[in-house]
C-alpha atoms as one frame of an Amber mdcrd trajectory, in Angstrom:
protein
  12.667  -0.778  67.028  11.391   2.996  66.857  14.370   5.396  67.488  14.654
   8.753  68.910  15.535  12.167  68.056  16.229  15.615  69.408  16.377  18.986
  67.972  17.820  22.200  68.944  16.917  25.202  66.994  19.183  28.511  66.532
  16.667  31.462  67.039  17.002  34.471  64.689  18.415  35.341  61.351  21.772
  36.260  60.870  24.046  37.439  58.009  27.199  34.925  57.518  30.432  35.843
  56.957  32.819  33.817  54.548  33.769  30.372  55.604  36.802  29.462  53.607
  40.310  31.377  52.955  41.451  30.629  49.565  43.752  27.803  48.553  47.410
  27.826  47.180  50.071  25.357  46.011  53.247  24.807  48.083  55.580  22.167
  46.550  53.146  18.893  46.498  50.634  20.156  49.144  47.758  22.108  48.631
  47.387  24.559  51.591  45.045  27.257  53.500  46.614  30.470  52.369  46.072
  32.033  55.808  46.805  29.001  58.063  49.413  27.345  55.653  47.640  24.005
  56.924  47.260  21.067  54.191  43.869  20.843  52.489  42.456  17.360  51.961
  40.226  17.176  49.029  37.006  15.305  49.334  35.748  16.373  46.335  32.354
  15.192  44.304  31.417  15.990  40.674  28.556  18.326  40.802  25.639  18.861
  38.376  21.873  19.761  38.489  20.852  18.103  35.410  18.071  15.206  35.401
  17.281  12.268  33.518  15.949  14.599  30.604  19.032  17.161  30.653  21.948
  16.975  28.934  24.991  17.612  31.702  26.957  19.074  29.268  24.870  21.707
  28.457  23.511  22.729  32.395  25.336  25.201  34.149  25.674  23.619  37.758
  25.430  27.087  39.857  22.914  29.556  38.758  20.076  28.038  40.810  20.237
  29.423  44.832  17.663  27.162  45.835  19.119  23.699  44.305  22.582  24.714
  45.472  21.209  25.450  48.804  19.610  21.856  49.015  22.412  20.188  47.709
  25.009  22.148  50.075  22.878  21.261  53.065  23.271  17.238  51.979  27.111
  17.722  51.365  27.711  18.974  54.242  26.551  15.539  56.015  29.261  13.944
  54.052  32.027  16.430  54.821  32.493  17.141  51.219  34.495  20.071  50.793
  35.372  20.557  47.031  32.774  20.419  44.224  33.993  19.968  40.606  31.546
  21.594  38.146  31.726  22.205  34.385  29.298  23.901  31.813  29.390  27.383
  33.681  27.612  30.128  31.508  29.207  33.478  31.942  26.113  35.435  31.281
  24.459  33.708  34.416  24.631  35.092  37.994  26.645  32.870  40.352  26.637
  34.784  43.463  24.327  32.758  45.519  25.687  29.431  44.746  29.323  30.140
  44.989  28.296  31.896  48.487  25.862  28.960  49.665  28.404  26.495  49.208
  31.178  28.842  50.892  29.302  29.337  53.814  29.469  25.553  54.660  33.112
  25.116  53.735  32.945  23.851  50.072  35.470  25.025  47.556  34.528  24.952
  43.651  36.883  24.032  41.144  35.764  24.877  37.409  36.324  22.589  34.578
  36.870  24.859  31.419  36.535  22.505  28.724  33.204  23.100  27.116  32.731
  19.868  24.951  32.001  17.158  27.352  32.750  15.956  30.792  35.523  13.473
  29.631  37.870  14.749  27.422  38.763  16.893  24.497  38.115  15.049  21.428
  41.139  15.499  19.092  39.808  17.621  16.641  38.168  19.948  19.292  41.654
  20.200  20.875  43.681  21.008  18.047  41.045  23.745  16.913  40.938  25.179
  20.569  43.645  27.850  20.153  41.555  30.318  18.504  40.270  34.026  19.733
  36.740  33.061  19.660  37.314  30.034  22.224  39.945  31.420  24.394  37.560
  34.438  24.578  34.677  32.326  25.898  37.103  30.918  28.285  38.284  34.277
  29.901  34.593  35.139  29.862  34.234  32.158  32.351  37.244  33.329  34.418
  35.650  36.841  34.661  32.474  35.095  35.721  34.016  33.240  39.078  37.438
  34.802  39.663  36.090  37.235  42.642  34.885  34.390  44.618  36.858  33.352
  47.372  35.937  29.637  47.511  36.906  29.133  43.977  39.724  26.703  44.220
  41.005  26.861  40.743  40.320  26.112  36.928  40.691  22.718  35.358  42.066
  23.188  31.848  40.375  19.959  30.482  41.452  16.521  29.850  44.127  15.986
  27.133  42.937  13.643  24.082  43.844  10.031  24.420  47.035   9.658  23.175
  46.063   7.111  20.444  44.397   9.733  18.687  47.665  11.318  17.958  48.586
   8.459  16.048  45.580   7.858  13.866  46.352   8.134  10.368  45.184  11.556
   9.231  45.941  13.372  12.556  48.632  15.475  11.684  49.628  16.914  15.425
  52.096  14.792  17.307  51.346  13.995  20.765  54.500  16.171  21.703  53.058
  19.181  19.907  49.639  18.363  21.499  51.144  18.649  25.152  52.805  22.170
  24.044  49.743  23.425  22.760  48.016  22.452  26.457  50.752  24.090  28.064
  50.527  27.548  25.785  46.729  27.323  26.537  47.795  27.306  30.502  50.422
  30.048  29.904  47.571  32.421  28.486  45.180  31.710  30.971  47.297  32.228
  34.101  48.721  35.296  32.556  45.223  36.805  32.122  44.521  36.023  35.669
  47.652  37.625  36.973  46.661  40.854  35.038  43.132  40.911  35.499  42.064
  38.906  38.862  42.963  40.400  42.138  44.725  36.980  43.634  46.291  34.326
  42.401  44.447  31.377  41.260  45.362  27.898  40.680  45.357  26.703  36.975
  46.112  22.819  36.111  46.103  19.873  33.967  44.249  16.717  34.051  45.560
  13.533  32.479  44.283  10.311  31.615  47.315   7.906  31.803  46.076   4.118
  31.925  48.490   1.397  31.430  48.646  -0.132  28.058  49.744  -3.448  28.854
  46.217  -3.731  30.828  47.775  -4.221  33.860  46.376  -2.831  37.170  48.493
   0.180  37.840  49.162   3.762  36.580  51.065   4.223  33.511  55.092   4.482
  33.206  54.501   7.751  31.666  52.805   9.219  35.089  56.076  10.770  36.345
  57.246  11.993  32.970  54.209  13.836  32.359  53.847  15.621  35.460  57.156
  17.014  35.515  56.902  18.150  32.088  53.485  20.040  33.023  54.906  21.158
  36.239  58.442  22.242  35.725  59.781  25.606  35.253  61.698  26.666  32.458
  64.975  27.741  33.315  63.826  27.399  37.010  62.132  30.674  36.521  59.224
  30.720  39.565  57.324  33.217  37.632  57.005  30.740  34.730  53.243  31.154
  33.757  53.129  28.073  31.667  53.627  25.419  34.247  50.566  23.852  35.878
  49.967  24.667  39.273  48.677  21.006  39.788  48.271  17.807  37.986  44.965
  15.521  38.578  44.093  12.252  37.010  41.188  10.964  35.450  39.522   7.529
  35.049  42.093   5.562  36.860  40.251   2.904  38.121  36.790   4.666  36.907
  34.067   2.631  34.558  36.236  -0.468  35.516  34.358  -3.961  36.360  37.466
  -5.100  38.455  36.918  -5.823  42.200  37.586  -2.949  44.473  40.800  -4.559
  45.701  42.242  -4.205  42.434  41.381  -1.072  41.945  42.887  -0.040  45.531
  46.239  -1.528  43.884  45.842   1.074  40.999  45.256   4.161  43.606  48.179
   2.933  45.392  50.541   2.464  42.352  49.725   5.974  41.216  50.630   7.397
  44.708  54.010   5.506  43.955  54.362   7.362  40.528  53.739  10.689  42.348
  56.228  10.578  45.228  58.491  13.027  43.397  55.985  15.257  42.130  56.492
  19.257  42.803  52.758  20.049  42.718  49.901  19.148  44.281  48.017  16.090
  42.618  44.721  14.294  43.126  42.055  12.280  41.406  39.963  14.695  39.046
  37.335  12.010  38.784  37.414   8.424  40.790  35.025   5.944  41.599  34.512
   2.145  40.290  31.114   1.426  38.314  29.638  -2.044  37.366  28.038  -2.936
  34.488  26.436  -5.940  36.089  24.039  -7.557  33.749  22.852  -4.334  32.226
  24.200  -1.925  29.643  24.010   0.788  32.245  26.574   2.028  34.492  25.595
   1.841  38.121  27.230   2.443  41.679  26.684  -0.174  44.348  27.595   0.696
  48.362  30.100  -2.223  48.428  32.034  -0.173  45.409  32.446   2.465  47.829
  35.351   1.136  49.703  37.808   2.683  47.655  36.851   5.736  49.080  37.767
   4.261  52.649  41.276   2.931  50.833  41.838   6.316  49.527  41.450   8.287
  52.569  42.374   5.958  55.654  45.630   6.982  57.583  46.649   3.448  57.270
  46.768   3.445  53.225  49.484   6.599  53.398  48.217   7.819  50.146  46.908
  11.332  51.207  49.339  14.376  52.270  51.169  14.254  54.304  51.800  10.817
  54.814  51.301  10.280  50.932  51.514  12.263  47.958  47.899  12.689  47.049
  45.668  15.493  48.044  42.333  13.570  47.793  39.891  13.387  44.884  36.768
  14.101  43.669  34.242  11.161  43.400  31.759  10.758  40.355  29.101  11.759
  40.967  26.549  13.414  42.902  23.236  12.672  41.317  21.585  10.807  38.602
  23.240  12.982  35.447  22.551  12.368  32.320  25.975  12.129  30.277  24.391
  12.856  26.818  25.311   8.961  25.784  23.758   7.179  28.769  20.558   7.140
  30.522  21.277   6.950  34.158  20.083   3.884  36.490  18.047   4.870  39.643
  21.477   4.514  41.923  23.814   5.986  39.300  24.732   9.096  41.711  24.771
   9.634  45.852  21.108  11.195  45.132  18.448  10.646  42.966  17.054  14.384
  41.584  13.695  14.496  39.791  12.262  16.997  37.307  10.611  19.333  39.985
  14.148  19.324  41.686  12.873  16.734  44.834  15.299  14.424  46.354  15.909
  10.876  47.103  18.711   9.962  48.906  20.341   6.632  47.770  21.823   3.393
  50.121  25.209   5.067  48.188  24.859   8.162  50.166  24.157   6.459  53.081
  27.066   4.337  52.881  29.672   6.907  51.897  28.661   8.806  54.794  29.184
   6.010  57.252  32.456   5.518  55.713  33.541   9.030  56.346  32.168   8.896
  59.925  35.104   6.488  60.533  37.738   8.458  59.228  39.742  11.637  61.106
  38.297  14.178  58.613  38.420  16.976  61.324  41.169  18.895  59.893  40.743
  18.433  56.023  40.008  22.001  55.612  43.399  22.941  57.452  45.578  20.342
  58.496  49.461  19.770  59.226  51.190  23.177  58.562  53.497  23.609  55.526
  55.509  26.765  56.173  58.220  26.604  53.956  57.610  27.305  49.903  58.992
  24.735  47.637  60.697  26.140  44.599  59.394  24.673  41.146  61.288  21.761
  39.874  63.666  23.032  36.814  62.631  21.658  33.642  64.991  18.639  32.792
  64.158  15.889  29.839  66.744  13.567  32.079  64.449  13.214  34.852  61.788
  11.739  32.932  62.248   8.280  33.359  59.886   7.238  30.323  59.223   9.214
  27.238  57.843   6.506  24.751  54.978   4.478  24.699  54.143   1.756  22.548
  50.391   0.614  21.402  48.484  -1.188  18.507  47.268   1.259  16.182  44.620
   0.796  13.292  46.980  -1.327  11.143  50.401  -1.455  12.958  52.343  -1.022
  16.119  52.711   2.584  17.064  55.132   4.171  19.095  54.441   7.736  20.596
  57.007   9.886  22.019  56.287  12.344  24.625  57.668  16.135  24.534  61.038
  16.629  25.806  61.354  20.133  25.208  59.503  23.290  25.997  59.310  25.221
  23.148  55.675  26.601  22.792  53.587  28.001  20.010  53.579  31.423  19.589
  50.371  33.284  20.762  48.349  34.511  17.868  48.158  38.369  17.859  44.206
  37.991  18.634  44.785  36.135  21.715  47.454  38.123  22.799  44.932  41.648
  22.593  42.269  39.774  24.777  45.057  38.697  27.269  46.114  42.448  27.567
  42.949  43.730  27.156  40.486  41.525  28.851  37.663  40.023  27.837  35.337
  42.225  29.919  32.844  39.399  31.123  30.308  39.570  33.683  31.780  39.523
  37.335  30.473  38.002  40.327  30.436  38.776  44.162  30.373  37.166  47.596
  26.998  37.834  48.984  25.029  37.325  52.526  23.638  33.732  52.738  20.345
  34.706  54.562  18.018  31.908  53.452  18.712  28.121  55.105  15.288  26.596
  54.601  15.016  23.908  51.699  12.682  24.471  49.127  12.495  20.964  47.888
  11.050  17.710  49.403  13.619  14.992  50.327  13.189  11.431  51.350  15.704
   9.113  52.652  16.728   6.107  50.929  13.798   3.991  52.089  11.604   6.649
  50.837  10.744   8.166  53.915  10.412  12.171  54.268  12.787  14.281  56.042
  11.380  17.402  57.247  14.250  19.163  58.975  17.300  19.713  56.412  18.496
  23.211  55.950  22.114  24.956  55.758  24.037  25.277  58.818  26.759  27.925
  57.824  29.593  28.515  59.594  33.085  30.073  59.210  35.566  27.859  61.209
  38.007  25.829  59.183  37.126  22.569  61.383  34.570  20.075  60.190  33.767
  16.891  61.509  31.269  14.223  59.854  27.819  13.836  61.249  27.266   9.999
  61.828  25.680   7.264  59.771  22.998   7.782  57.234  19.153   8.541  57.594
  16.777   6.148  57.984  18.437   3.064  56.137  16.006   0.001  56.643  18.288
  -2.191  54.628  21.894  -1.043  55.080  23.906  -2.358  57.937  24.091  -0.427
  61.784  27.034   1.832  62.223  29.948   0.429  63.594  31.095   0.848  67.109
  33.854   3.740  65.771  31.055   5.629  63.702  27.867   6.014  65.541  25.680
   8.589  66.800  26.820  11.750  68.405  25.778  14.380  65.816  28.756  17.314
  65.762  27.572  20.771  65.479  28.980  24.035  64.197  26.139  26.506  62.873
  26.088  30.197  62.850  22.888  32.087  64.504  19.909  31.341  62.664  20.635
  27.896  61.563  18.975  24.974  63.258  21.393  22.600  64.843  21.035  19.188
  66.028  22.310  17.059  68.714  23.106  13.263  68.497  22.720  10.459  71.480
  26.015  10.201  72.634  25.642  13.352  74.464  26.906  17.185  74.044  29.501
  19.143  75.636  28.246  22.746  75.145  31.456  25.634  75.948  31.011  28.886
  76.130  34.386  30.688  74.119  34.218  34.558  73.457  30.870  34.896  73.440
  30.153  32.071  70.996  29.003  28.324  71.814  30.439  25.570  70.548  28.717
  22.080  70.349  31.315  19.288  69.697  31.022  15.614  69.051  32.542  13.454
  71.272  35.899  11.856  70.003  35.573   8.201  71.178  32.555   7.240  69.087
  32.802   3.440  70.533  30.492   4.276  73.628  27.836   6.093  71.436  25.092
   4.585  69.177  22.374   5.785  67.362  18.960   5.190  66.065  17.065   5.212
  62.879  14.765   7.944  64.254  17.559  10.021  65.591  18.366  10.488  61.974
  14.958  10.332  60.909  13.731  13.816  59.928  16.711  14.986  61.278  19.635
  14.477  58.472  21.511  17.575  59.317  20.975  17.765  62.959  24.701  17.159
  63.783  25.752  20.001  61.096  28.992  20.466  59.448  31.111  20.579  62.339
  32.694  24.181  61.833  31.932  25.275  65.373  29.166  27.441  66.355  28.619
  31.015  66.484  26.360  32.691  69.219  23.200  31.244  69.660  20.148  30.881
  71.831  18.880  27.177  72.077  15.541  26.089  71.823  14.021  25.641  75.493
  10.767  24.208  77.059   8.491  21.478  77.628   9.240  19.593  74.060  12.690
  19.756  74.006  12.642  18.332  77.539  10.431  15.683  76.644  12.889  14.813
  73.440  15.741  14.872  76.070  14.131  12.359  78.590  13.390  10.266  75.411
  16.701   9.709  74.110  18.035   6.129  74.544  20.697   5.271  77.082  24.135
   3.981  76.664  22.610   0.358  78.080  19.966   0.613  75.685  21.788   1.346
  72.759  24.338  -1.593  73.545  21.200  -3.789  73.656  19.813  -2.696  70.710
  23.049  -3.118  68.915  23.436  -6.884  70.222  19.856  -7.501  69.031  20.556
  -6.189  65.632  23.814  -8.367  65.384  22.030 -11.354  66.387  19.438 -10.747
  63.712  22.187 -11.148  61.184  23.569  -7.146  60.905  26.821  -6.421  60.238
  28.958  -3.319  60.884  30.469  -1.503  57.872  34.185  -3.054  58.670  32.631
  -6.509  58.326  31.289  -5.172  54.518  34.782  -4.305  54.072  37.127  -6.602
  54.623  39.886  -4.796  53.737  39.740  -3.185  57.094  41.911  -4.401  59.602
  41.744  -4.104  63.388  42.558  -0.706  64.629  46.293   0.216  65.441  46.961
   2.261  68.805  48.818   4.780  66.684  45.898   5.824  64.323  42.933   8.324
  65.529  40.558   6.427  67.392  37.701   6.982  64.438  39.743   5.333  61.639
  40.318   1.601  60.534  43.370   0.507  58.992  43.246  -1.275  55.335  45.378
  -3.990  53.970  47.657  -2.475  51.332  47.477  -4.307  47.697  50.336  -6.447
  46.814  53.382  -4.497  45.345  52.637  -1.038  47.523  55.330  -1.727  49.755
  58.085  -1.814  46.808  57.469  -0.994  43.399  53.387  -1.298  42.874  53.882
  -1.561  39.039  55.178  -5.255  39.767  51.649  -6.496  40.322  50.929  -9.268
  37.645  47.072  -8.781  37.584  45.299  -8.420  34.281  42.117  -7.140  33.399
  39.519  -9.854  32.031
């Protein structure tokens, strides 16, 4: 059935104020510095490389046109954090940081330079030199003044087994100490040369060595060792401000349900964490019958499990802050050619975009969740002092695994005696690297310079950037023009929330619009109860960003006239919507919760937009008791 849409246009051009307050850590919570509200990280790994460009060598934040395109599309998913790497300190990043800031997206900068995954042993042990630290400090100089800079990820520790290989003289414990020394120097550099505190943290890869589904028994000990304060000093600059986790549940061929158990087991291990924790890179990919990894819509169920309130994994009910999904686009990792559905979108060499069914599905998933306060949720008023370093609270300190010729036992660090800083690095920390500095700029261009097509290949012509400065956002409904994907559930349909500043286009969805005046501003908000709402292909077709990012609109002049009145008259009634749904179901269509069988009936205590999920076996007590093994 052909489906209808309408578009409301905001007239004029306005200079855009800043949208985000910077983030700080308060105990295990990541919070908005101004409101003290908990931030839930809905992140994505972001690069602009295509199938001919190695992501390891490409700066993702130097092209304002590309950033504008992607920020507009990310807003439809409620994404509020991007992970980037390979920042070139000689480039200008003002436009991109300001563009992402204008739609409520933080930027986490990974400071590693040799690849998207991790330091190799050799690179890591040779990283503590003046030349390499100068490069790190130049990157810090380049981005430290952007207000939506979330923090710096110092890079992934090498695999533990690399420290046990014959011929590699550094012990794993000494590797930890080297890492913490680099954290110390980085935080001291920031304290001397930046205008505000900036989070600096560690990323860990902690698989189980017994092949059981679950987080490593060393997780709690690692987090304590990296985040504790020596002698209880709150000014200990060597402690990590956050701990994130790479690869737990990534690149696995296990069913999503087993990965859910892994996610739950990690949360159990982090109950005692004294710093914010999150998935630095998460997702489930499938090798299928090819040598290439690929992402399928059904594998996105881990996102639903991770963020659903009933899972109790995310702050304030759980230990985790959220995570960053891998990946945004069809990225070449330098070692694999991407398949067509590698990421959420496909970007060609000209910068034009084809949305994938993965994008459609993820958007539909987030439309079922209560995302409105993910930039500033439950208030955390009390500053929690850091844990005092104490090896006796580290529950496990050794791990056994099969080496090249024998069984090897590694012991993690149980003291905090760090290596002495070389004098050349000391001079850099004190005097500064004198790198090029950036600044926030006004966002005045909102049009998209590239062609965008939906997952069926049909052109979408009304995508635009919709800046705002409110901390509130909601998801804008189901994906555009998906002819093969199932219709939206009764909880995730059409009203498209609004929140654009003057000068930006604002769309309205089918379920009706409430227009309220407040202090000279117009605020268009989505109806809370989506059950009575429906949507249509044509509502989404050509109007991908019609619902905006839900930040709340500023003063605007709404378009009027015969064309608008005609479009309003053509909107489907609730009765027509319900009739269409019945026809689609009769034809064999499914709602999202029928595809994701772990979603149970909705309990009355949860927000009306969320569906509960079944917890994996073992989460109720010790998730490590699960006996599943990888095939």
